[in-house]
Coordinates of C-alpha atoms in Angstrom, one line a residue:
M19 CA 38.0 134.7 -20.8
A20 CA 37.4 134.3 -17.1
R21 CA 36.4 130.6 -17.6
A22 CA 39.6 130.1 -19.7
R23 CA 41.7 131.5 -16.9
T24 CA 40.0 129.3 -14.4
L25 CA 40.6 126.2 -16.5
L26 CA 44.2 127.2 -17.1
A27 CA 44.8 127.7 -13.4
A28 CA 43.3 124.4 -12.6
A29 CA 45.4 122.7 -15.2
A30 CA 48.6 124.3 -13.8
A31 CA 47.7 123.3 -10.3
L32 CA 47.1 119.7 -11.4
L33 CA 50.4 119.7 -13.3
A34 CA 52.2 121.0 -10.2
A35 CA 50.6 118.2 -8.1
L36 CA 51.6 115.5 -10.6
V37 CA 55.2 116.8 -10.8
A38 CA 55.3 117.0 -7.0
A39 CA 54.0 113.4 -6.7
R40 CA 56.6 112.2 -9.2
A41 CA 59.4 114.0 -7.2
L42 CA 58.1 112.5 -4.0
L43 CA 57.9 109.0 -5.4
W44 CA 61.5 109.4 -6.7
E45 CA 62.7 110.3 -3.2
A46 CA 60.5 107.7 -1.6
G47 CA 62.1 105.1 -3.8
G48 CA 65.6 106.1 -2.9
G49 CA 66.3 108.2 -6.0
G50 CA 66.7 111.3 -4.1
R51 CA 69.8 112.5 -2.3
A52 CA 71.9 109.9 -0.5
A53 CA 71.1 109.3 3.1
G54 CA 74.7 109.2 4.3
G55 CA 77.2 112.0 4.5
D56 CA 77.6 115.1 6.5
I57 CA 75.6 116.6 9.3
R58 CA 74.6 120.2 8.6
L59 CA 75.0 122.3 11.7
G60 CA 73.9 125.9 12.2
S61 CA 76.4 128.3 13.7
A62 CA 74.4 129.9 16.5
P63 CA 75.7 133.2 17.7
R64 CA 75.9 131.9 21.3
L65 CA 77.5 128.6 20.3
A66 CA 81.3 128.5 20.6
L67 CA 81.8 126.5 17.4
E68 CA 84.4 128.7 15.8
P69 CA 87.2 126.1 16.0
L70 CA 85.1 123.8 13.8
G71 CA 83.8 126.7 11.8
G72 CA 80.3 125.4 11.9
K73 CA 80.8 124.3 8.3
R74 CA 80.1 121.2 6.4
E75 CA 83.6 121.1 5.0
A76 CA 85.1 121.0 8.5
L77 CA 82.9 118.1 9.5
E78 CA 83.7 116.2 6.3
A79 CA 87.4 116.7 6.9
L80 CA 87.0 115.3 10.4
G81 CA 85.1 112.3 9.1
G82 CA 87.9 111.5 6.8
K83 CA 90.5 111.0 9.6
R84 CA 89.4 107.5 10.4
E85 CA 92.8 105.9 10.5
A86 CA 94.3 108.7 12.6
L87 CA 91.5 108.6 15.1
E88 CA 91.7 104.8 15.4
A89 CA 95.4 105.0 15.9
L90 CA 94.8 107.5 18.7
G91 CA 92.6 105.0 20.5
G92 CA 89.7 107.4 21.3
K93 CA 91.7 109.1 24.1
R94 CA 92.3 112.8 24.8
E95 CA 94.6 113.0 21.7
A96 CA 91.6 112.1 19.6
L97 CA 89.8 115.2 20.8
E98 CA 92.9 117.3 20.0
A99 CA 93.0 115.7 16.5
L100 CA 89.5 116.8 15.8
G101 CA 90.4 120.4 15.6
G102 CA 94.2 120.4 16.1
K103 CA 93.6 121.2 19.8
R104 CA 91.2 120.4 22.6
E105 CA 89.4 123.7 22.1
A106 CA 87.8 122.1 19.0
L107 CA 85.0 121.2 21.4
G108 CA 84.9 124.6 23.0
G109 CA 87.5 124.0 25.6
K110 CA 88.2 121.7 28.5
R111 CA 84.6 121.9 29.9
E112 CA 83.1 120.3 26.7
A113 CA 85.8 117.7 26.7
R114 CA 84.9 116.8 30.3
A115 CA 81.2 116.7 29.4
C116 CA 81.9 114.2 26.6
A117 CA 84.0 112.2 29.0
R118 CA 81.0 112.0 31.4
L119 CA 78.7 110.8 28.7
R120 CA 81.2 108.1 27.8
A121 CA 81.3 107.1 31.5
A122 CA 77.5 106.9 31.5
V123 CA 77.5 104.7 28.5
R124 CA 80.0 102.3 30.1
V125 CA 77.4 101.5 32.9
P126 CA 75.2 98.8 31.3
T127 CA 71.8 99.8 32.7
V128 CA 69.9 97.3 30.5
S129 CA 66.2 96.8 31.0
R130 CA 64.8 93.3 30.5
E131 CA 61.3 91.9 31.1
G132 CA 60.4 89.7 34.0
P133 CA 60.9 89.7 37.8
G134 CA 64.4 90.0 38.9
A135 CA 65.6 90.9 35.4
A136 CA 66.8 94.4 36.4
D137 CA 70.6 94.8 36.9
E138 CA 70.4 96.4 40.3
V139 CA 74.2 96.7 40.6
A140 CA 74.4 98.7 37.4
L141 CA 71.4 100.9 38.4
L142 CA 73.0 101.7 41.8
R143 CA 76.3 102.3 40.1
F144 CA 74.7 104.8 37.7
G145 CA 73.1 106.7 40.5
R146 CA 76.5 107.1 42.2
L147 CA 78.0 108.2 38.9
L148 CA 75.5 111.1 38.7
R149 CA 76.1 112.3 42.2
E150 CA 79.9 112.2 41.7
E151 CA 79.9 113.9 38.3
F152 CA 77.5 116.7 39.1
P153 CA 78.4 118.1 42.5
A154 CA 77.0 121.5 41.9
V155 CA 73.6 119.9 41.2
F156 CA 73.4 117.4 44.0
E157 CA 75.0 119.8 46.6
S158 CA 73.0 122.9 45.7
E159 CA 70.7 124.4 48.3
L160 CA 68.3 125.0 45.4
V161 CA 68.1 121.4 44.5
T162 CA 66.2 118.6 46.3
H163 CA 67.0 115.0 45.3
D164 CA 64.5 112.2 45.8
L165 CA 65.2 108.6 45.0
V166 CA 62.1 107.0 43.6
A167 CA 61.4 103.2 43.4
N168 CA 65.1 102.6 44.5
F169 CA 66.6 103.5 41.1
S170 CA 64.8 106.5 39.6
H171 CA 65.5 110.1 40.4
L172 CA 63.4 113.2 40.9
L173 CA 65.2 116.6 41.2
T174 CA 63.3 119.7 42.3
V175 CA 65.1 122.9 41.4
R176 CA 63.5 125.6 43.5
G177 CA 62.7 128.9 41.7
A178 CA 62.7 132.4 43.2
D179 CA 59.0 133.0 42.3
G180 CA 56.9 130.3 44.0
G181 CA 53.8 131.7 42.4
R182 CA 54.7 130.7 38.9
T183 CA 53.7 127.3 37.5
P184 CA 56.6 124.9 37.3
Y185 CA 57.7 122.8 34.3
M186 CA 59.5 119.5 34.0
L187 CA 62.2 117.9 32.0
T188 CA 62.4 114.1 31.8
A189 CA 64.7 111.4 30.5
H190 CA 65.5 107.8 31.2
L191 CA 68.7 106.0 32.2
D192 CA 67.9 102.5 31.1
V193 CA 68.8 101.1 27.7
V194 CA 67.8 98.1 25.5
P195 CA 70.1 95.1 25.3
A196 CA 73.0 95.4 22.9
P197 CA 74.6 92.2 21.6
D198 CA 78.2 92.7 20.4
Y199 CA 77.6 91.3 16.9
G200 CA 77.6 93.9 14.2
W201 CA 79.0 96.8 16.1
D202 CA 82.2 98.6 15.0
V203 CA 83.1 99.0 18.7
P204 CA 81.9 97.3 21.8
P205 CA 78.4 98.7 22.6
F206 CA 79.2 99.6 26.2
S207 CA 82.7 101.0 25.6
G208 CA 81.8 104.6 24.9
E209 CA 84.6 104.8 22.4
I210 CA 85.2 107.8 20.2
H211 CA 85.4 106.8 16.5
Q212 CA 85.5 109.3 13.6
G213 CA 84.2 112.2 15.8
Y214 CA 81.3 110.2 17.3
I215 CA 80.8 108.7 20.7
Y216 CA 79.5 105.1 20.1
G217 CA 77.5 103.1 22.5
R218 CA 74.1 102.0 23.7
G219 CA 72.3 105.0 25.2
T220 CA 74.1 107.7 23.2
I221 CA 70.9 108.7 21.5
D222 CA 68.4 106.8 23.6
D223 CA 68.4 108.3 26.1
K224 CA 71.5 108.9 28.2
H225 CA 72.5 111.8 26.0
S226 CA 69.4 113.8 27.1
L227 CA 69.8 112.8 30.8
M228 CA 73.5 113.9 30.9
A229 CA 73.0 117.0 28.8
I230 CA 70.2 118.2 31.2
L231 CA 72.4 117.8 34.2
E232 CA 75.4 119.3 32.4
A233 CA 73.3 122.4 31.6
L234 CA 72.1 122.7 35.2
E235 CA 75.6 122.2 36.6
L236 CA 76.9 125.0 34.4
L237 CA 74.2 127.4 35.4
L238 CA 74.4 126.7 39.1
Q239 CA 78.2 127.2 39.0
R240 CA 77.5 130.7 37.7
G241 CA 75.0 131.6 40.4
F242 CA 71.9 131.1 38.3
V243 CA 68.6 131.1 40.3
P244 CA 65.6 130.1 38.2
Q245 CA 62.6 132.4 38.3
R246 CA 60.3 129.4 38.5
T247 CA 60.6 125.9 40.0
F248 CA 61.2 123.1 37.6
Y249 CA 61.6 119.3 38.0
I250 CA 63.9 116.8 36.4
G251 CA 62.6 113.2 36.3
I252 CA 64.9 110.4 35.4
G253 CA 63.2 107.0 35.0
H254 CA 65.0 103.6 35.2
D255 CA 62.7 101.4 33.2
E256 CA 61.3 103.3 30.3
E257 CA 62.3 100.7 27.8
I258 CA 59.9 98.2 29.4
G259 CA 57.0 100.6 30.0
G260 CA 58.1 102.9 32.8
D261 CA 55.7 101.3 35.3
K262 CA 58.2 101.5 38.2
G263 CA 60.1 104.6 37.3
A264 CA 58.2 107.4 35.6
R265 CA 54.8 106.2 36.9
N266 CA 56.0 106.5 40.5
I267 CA 57.8 109.8 39.9
A268 CA 54.4 111.1 38.6
K269 CA 52.7 109.7 41.7
V270 CA 55.1 111.5 44.0
L271 CA 54.4 114.8 42.3
E272 CA 50.6 114.1 42.3
S273 CA 50.7 113.5 46.0
R274 CA 52.3 116.9 46.5
G275 CA 49.6 118.6 44.4
V276 CA 52.0 119.6 41.7
K277 CA 50.6 120.9 38.4
L278 CA 52.9 121.6 35.5
D279 CA 52.9 124.3 32.8
F280 CA 54.5 121.8 30.4
L281 CA 56.7 118.7 30.3
L282 CA 59.5 117.9 27.8
D283 CA 60.6 114.3 27.3
E284 CA 62.5 112.5 24.6
G285 CA 60.7 111.6 21.3
M286 CA 61.2 113.4 18.1
V287 CA 64.5 114.7 16.7
I288 CA 66.1 116.9 14.0
L289 CA 65.4 115.3 10.6
D290 CA 67.9 116.0 7.8
G291 CA 67.0 114.7 4.4
V292 CA 64.2 112.4 5.8
V293 CA 61.2 114.5 4.6
P294 CA 61.1 114.4 0.7
G295 CA 61.4 117.8 -0.9
L296 CA 62.4 119.7 2.3
Q297 CA 65.3 122.0 1.6
I298 CA 66.6 122.4 5.2
P299 CA 66.6 120.2 8.3
V300 CA 63.5 120.3 10.6
A301 CA 63.2 119.9 14.3
V302 CA 60.0 118.0 14.9
V303 CA 58.4 118.6 18.4
G304 CA 56.1 115.7 19.2
V305 CA 52.7 117.1 20.3
S306 CA 51.0 113.7 20.4
E307 CA 52.0 110.1 20.7
K308 CA 50.7 107.0 19.0
G309 CA 48.9 104.4 21.0
S310 CA 49.7 100.7 20.8
L311 CA 47.9 97.4 20.6
M312 CA 49.6 94.0 20.8
L313 CA 47.5 91.1 19.6
R314 CA 48.1 87.4 19.6
L315 CA 46.4 85.6 16.7
R316 CA 45.8 81.8 17.3
V317 CA 44.4 79.0 15.1
R318 CA 43.9 75.5 16.4
T319 CA 43.3 72.4 14.2
E320 CA 43.4 68.6 14.5
T321 CA 46.9 67.2 14.5
G322 CA 47.9 64.0 12.8
H323 CA 50.4 62.3 10.4
S324 CA 51.5 64.4 7.5
S325 CA 50.5 61.6 5.1
M326 CA 46.8 62.3 5.8
P327 CA 46.5 66.1 6.1
A328 CA 43.2 67.9 6.3
K329 CA 42.2 70.3 3.5
E330 CA 43.4 73.3 5.5
S331 CA 46.1 73.5 8.2
C332 CA 46.3 75.9 11.1
I333 CA 49.4 77.3 9.4
G334 CA 47.6 78.0 6.2
I335 CA 44.6 79.5 7.9
L336 CA 46.7 81.9 10.0
S337 CA 48.9 82.8 7.0
A338 CA 45.8 83.7 5.0
A339 CA 44.7 85.9 7.9
I340 CA 48.0 87.7 8.1
T341 CA 48.1 88.2 4.3
R342 CA 44.7 89.9 4.6
L343 CA 46.0 92.2 7.4
E344 CA 49.1 93.2 5.4
S345 CA 47.2 93.6 2.2
N346 CA 44.6 95.9 3.8
P347 CA 46.3 98.6 5.8
L348 CA 44.1 100.6 8.1
P349 CA 42.7 103.9 6.6
Q350 CA 45.0 106.8 6.4
Q351 CA 44.1 109.7 8.8
F352 CA 45.9 112.6 7.2
G353 CA 44.4 115.8 8.6
S354 CA 42.9 114.2 11.7
G355 CA 46.1 114.5 13.7
P356 CA 49.1 116.9 14.0
E357 CA 50.7 115.6 10.7
R358 CA 48.9 118.1 8.6
A359 CA 50.1 121.0 10.8
L360 CA 53.7 119.6 10.3
F361 CA 53.6 120.1 6.6
E362 CA 51.7 123.4 6.7
Y363 CA 54.4 124.8 9.1
L364 CA 57.1 123.5 6.7
S365 CA 55.4 124.7 3.5
P366 CA 57.7 127.7 2.9
Q367 CA 60.8 125.5 3.2
F368 CA 59.8 123.0 0.5
N369 CA 61.2 123.2 -3.0
F370 CA 58.9 123.8 -6.0
P371 CA 56.5 122.2 -6.8
M372 CA 56.2 120.7 -3.3
R373 CA 55.7 124.2 -1.9
V374 CA 52.6 124.5 -4.1
V375 CA 51.2 121.2 -2.8
T376 CA 51.8 121.8 0.9
S377 CA 50.4 125.4 0.7
N378 CA 47.2 124.0 -0.7
L379 CA 46.5 120.8 1.2
W380 CA 42.8 121.6 1.1
L381 CA 43.1 120.7 -2.6
F382 CA 46.0 118.3 -2.8
G383 CA 45.6 116.5 0.5
P384 CA 44.4 113.2 -1.0
I385 CA 47.3 112.8 -3.5
F386 CA 49.8 114.1 -0.9
S387 CA 48.7 111.6 1.7
W388 CA 48.8 108.8 -0.9
V389 CA 52.4 109.7 -1.7
L390 CA 53.3 109.8 2.1
G391 CA 51.9 106.3 2.3
Q392 CA 54.4 104.9 -0.1
K393 CA 57.4 105.3 2.3
P394 CA 57.5 103.5 5.7
T395 CA 59.0 106.6 7.5
T396 CA 56.2 108.9 6.3
N397 CA 53.4 106.3 6.2
A398 CA 53.8 105.9 10.0
L399 CA 52.7 109.6 10.3
I400 CA 49.4 109.2 8.6
R401 CA 47.8 105.9 9.8
T402 CA 47.7 103.2 12.3
T403 CA 50.5 100.8 11.2
T404 CA 50.3 97.0 11.2
A405 CA 53.4 95.0 11.9
V406 CA 53.5 91.2 12.1
T407 CA 56.4 90.5 14.5
E408 CA 56.2 86.8 15.4
F409 CA 55.0 83.6 13.9
H410 CA 55.2 80.2 15.6
A411 CA 53.9 76.8 14.5
G412 CA 54.8 73.1 14.0
V413 CA 56.3 70.4 16.1
K414 CA 58.2 68.2 13.6
P415 CA 58.5 67.8 9.8
N416 CA 56.1 64.8 9.5
V417 CA 53.4 66.0 12.0
V418 CA 50.5 68.2 11.1
A419 CA 50.7 71.2 13.4
P420 CA 47.9 71.5 16.0
L421 CA 48.5 75.2 16.7
A422 CA 49.8 78.3 14.9
E423 CA 50.3 81.7 16.6
A424 CA 51.4 85.1 15.5
T425 CA 51.9 88.4 17.1
V426 CA 50.7 91.6 15.5
N427 CA 51.8 95.1 16.7
Y428 CA 49.7 98.1 16.0
R429 CA 50.8 101.7 16.5
I430 CA 47.6 103.6 16.7
H431 CA 47.1 107.1 15.2
P432 CA 45.6 109.7 17.5
A433 CA 42.4 109.8 15.4
Q434 CA 41.6 106.1 16.3
S435 CA 41.2 104.1 19.5
V436 CA 42.1 100.6 20.7
S437 CA 38.6 99.4 20.4
E438 CA 38.3 100.7 16.8
V439 CA 41.5 99.0 15.7
L440 CA 40.3 95.7 17.3
R441 CA 37.0 95.9 15.5
L442 CA 38.7 96.6 12.1
T443 CA 41.1 93.7 12.7
E444 CA 38.2 91.3 13.1
E445 CA 36.5 92.7 10.0
I446 CA 39.6 92.3 7.9
I447 CA 40.4 88.8 9.0
A448 CA 36.7 87.8 8.8
D449 CA 37.4 84.2 9.9
D450 CA 36.0 82.9 13.2
R451 CA 38.7 80.2 13.3
V452 CA 41.2 82.9 14.1
E453 CA 41.2 83.7 17.9
L454 CA 42.3 87.2 19.0
E455 CA 43.9 87.8 22.4
V456 CA 44.9 91.3 23.6
L457 CA 48.4 91.1 25.1
S458 CA 48.7 94.8 25.8
S459 CA 47.1 98.1 24.8
M460 CA 47.5 101.8 25.2
E461 CA 45.3 104.6 23.9
P462 CA 46.9 107.3 21.8
L463 CA 47.8 110.5 23.8
P464 CA 45.8 113.7 23.3
I465 CA 47.2 116.4 21.1
S466 CA 49.0 119.0 23.2
P467 CA 48.5 122.7 22.4
F468 CA 50.9 124.3 19.9
D469 CA 49.0 127.6 19.1
E470 CA 50.1 131.1 20.0
S471 CA 49.0 130.6 23.6
A472 CA 51.0 127.4 24.2
T473 CA 53.9 128.8 26.2
G474 CA 55.5 125.4 26.6
Y475 CA 55.6 124.7 22.9
W476 CA 57.0 128.2 22.1
T477 CA 59.6 128.0 24.9
I478 CA 60.9 124.7 23.3
S479 CA 60.7 126.2 19.8
K480 CA 62.6 129.3 20.8
S481 CA 65.3 127.2 22.5
I482 CA 65.6 125.2 19.2
T483 CA 66.0 128.5 17.2
D484 CA 68.6 129.8 19.7
T485 CA 70.7 126.7 19.4
F486 CA 70.1 125.9 15.7
P487 CA 69.3 129.2 13.9
D488 CA 69.5 127.6 10.4
I489 CA 66.8 125.0 10.9
V490 CA 63.0 125.2 11.2
S491 CA 60.8 123.6 13.9
A492 CA 57.3 122.3 13.6
P493 CA 54.8 120.2 15.6
G494 CA 54.4 116.6 14.7
L495 CA 53.4 113.1 15.8
C496 CA 55.7 110.9 17.8
I497 CA 55.4 107.4 16.4
A498 CA 57.3 105.7 19.3
N499 CA 56.1 105.4 22.9
T500 CA 57.6 107.4 25.7
D501 CA 57.2 108.0 29.5
T502 CA 55.0 111.0 28.9
R503 CA 51.8 108.9 29.3
H504 CA 52.5 108.6 33.0
Y505 CA 52.4 112.3 33.5
Q506 CA 49.0 113.1 31.9
K507 CA 47.5 114.0 35.3
L508 CA 50.1 116.7 35.8
T509 CA 49.7 118.7 32.5
S510 CA 48.0 118.6 29.2
A511 CA 51.1 120.1 27.6
L512 CA 53.3 117.1 26.9
Y513 CA 56.1 117.5 24.4
R514 CA 58.6 115.1 22.9
F515 CA 61.9 116.3 21.5
T516 CA 65.6 115.8 21.8
P517 CA 68.1 117.7 19.5
V518 CA 69.7 114.7 17.9
W519 CA 70.5 115.0 14.2
N520 CA 69.1 112.1 12.1
K521 CA 69.5 111.2 8.5
L522 CA 67.8 108.2 7.0
E523 CA 70.8 106.1 7.7
D524 CA 70.7 107.0 11.4
I525 CA 67.2 105.8 12.1
P526 CA 68.1 102.1 12.3
R527 CA 70.6 102.9 15.0
Y528 CA 67.8 103.3 17.6
H529 CA 67.7 100.0 19.4
G530 CA 70.1 98.8 16.6
V531 CA 73.8 98.5 16.1
N532 CA 76.3 101.3 16.1
E533 CA 74.2 103.7 18.1
R534 CA 76.2 107.0 18.2
I535 CA 76.2 110.8 18.7
S536 CA 78.7 113.2 17.2
L537 CA 80.8 115.2 19.7
Q538 CA 79.5 118.3 18.0
N539 CA 75.9 117.2 18.4
Y540 CA 76.3 116.3 22.0
K541 CA 77.7 119.8 22.7
Q542 CA 74.7 121.3 21.0
T543 CA 72.4 119.1 23.1
I544 CA 73.8 120.6 26.2
H545 CA 73.4 124.1 24.8
F546 CA 69.8 123.4 23.9
Y547 CA 68.9 122.6 27.5
F548 CA 71.1 125.5 28.7
N549 CA 69.0 127.8 26.6
L550 CA 65.7 126.1 27.6
M551 CA 66.3 126.5 31.3
Q552 CA 66.7 130.3 30.8
N553 CA 64.0 130.7 28.2
A554 CA 61.5 129.1 30.5
D555 CA 61.8 132.1 32.8
Q556 CA 61.2 134.8 30.1
E557 CA 57.7 135.6 31.1
E558 CA 59.3 138.0 33.5
P559 CA 62.7 139.9 33.3
L560 CA 65.7 137.8 34.1
I561 CA 68.2 138.8 36.8
K562 CA 70.9 137.6 34.5
H563 CA 70.9 135.7 31.2
F564 CA 74.0 133.6 30.8
H565 CA 75.4 133.2 27.3
T566 CA 77.2 130.2 25.9
E567 CA 80.3 132.4 25.4
D568 CA 80.6 132.1 29.2
L569 CA 81.2 128.4 28.8

């Protein structure tokens, strides 16, 4: 009888795994719930969201007023139309905050590669904008402002207890180029359209920068004195590596002997409907960051007239090499990085039978990782990804090409290294005629602590809960690169999160067309940093804890 029960339990577990796999594949193939639609927002007790009700229906109603909003032209009347009055955003203060973000978007602080490519006029103009819009910050006796590398900014906010270890918040003011083609509104207009602020930088990363300063401005106006010192670092060239901005900010702090308790930068976001089978949105806090390797593949052959070609051309040889790379993805690393912790943290929030699978990854790990590998957004979490991004060859139609080149971009999982990926590439190509040249490389960053003793992680997690009580937070892997790599000498607790709501349809907006943030979401972003600056002091009693009703 005992053996029969064991066999029955094993059969039931296998059936659950198969059903879960089928469900996951259904979602991975696009058969799940639609990516578009509403944004689900929690109604935090301290958030003044009553005019919008915090409900999905209210947001859907706002989204249906397209013609009315367009007719209003994105002006103050548009804000009134969103809720029948300006208080729909929580009053005049929130309306002014949105106006300041729009003003920041209108300054085209575009980063480009090459000497002399920086738009110094725009960078200087942006610095003036910050000083003009946040007088309580830049005129406070508690705040010291350092201009770094001409265009980056370091703010030191002095705490009452000099014996406590400081922390740091970082963001960047530069953006990637934004051609006009494909946008619903001009990319540097900052226009309001259907309840969203559109423009380059609205989610990468001017929203974080402005929200941090908005939160500090509000607190200082109310007489807030932090218990411990903290720093705000604003880089001006993150989009091209941060070598002048963040790197020099870090050097300034290193020269002063600063050590940080933790650092929070941009990176991961709130995912809604992106993780298959998850019943509620999840705020993913990046506790590690992928490395990168940029390779140039090159094949040289004899040129000549196309009427007398050799058996193999450089184009054919290189194409075969690329086919081998794309047909042989690097090994999955599920369980070797923070991705397993992500799903274990989220396990109670999955529907059945996914809950069974994620609660027993010791058993179902292999099938679960295989399913994750079927979808680009989740495949990136479990392995080093291979992307062929460029291919160049040929001189004219009737000439055999003498040279073919391609660029391959790897994003390296924390369980691997640059040297290992380079070795695996050579083994997969297995053709000495293909030359490999390393254009750039960066090792993956170490995994930052997220256990019970990790005060930085739990400060961020608590601030997420305070702002969004109806979602869950979990540690995860940041698949993009950020400025955090420049601050590794200051702390081992590097975290990456900004409270932007993302559905599947929103992911292409990063560095793409129609980048946008909802008015409601930007307000919540301010509240998140407002909560964080106070929660960071909670190791000792607060003199006063301000609530968002005060706003």
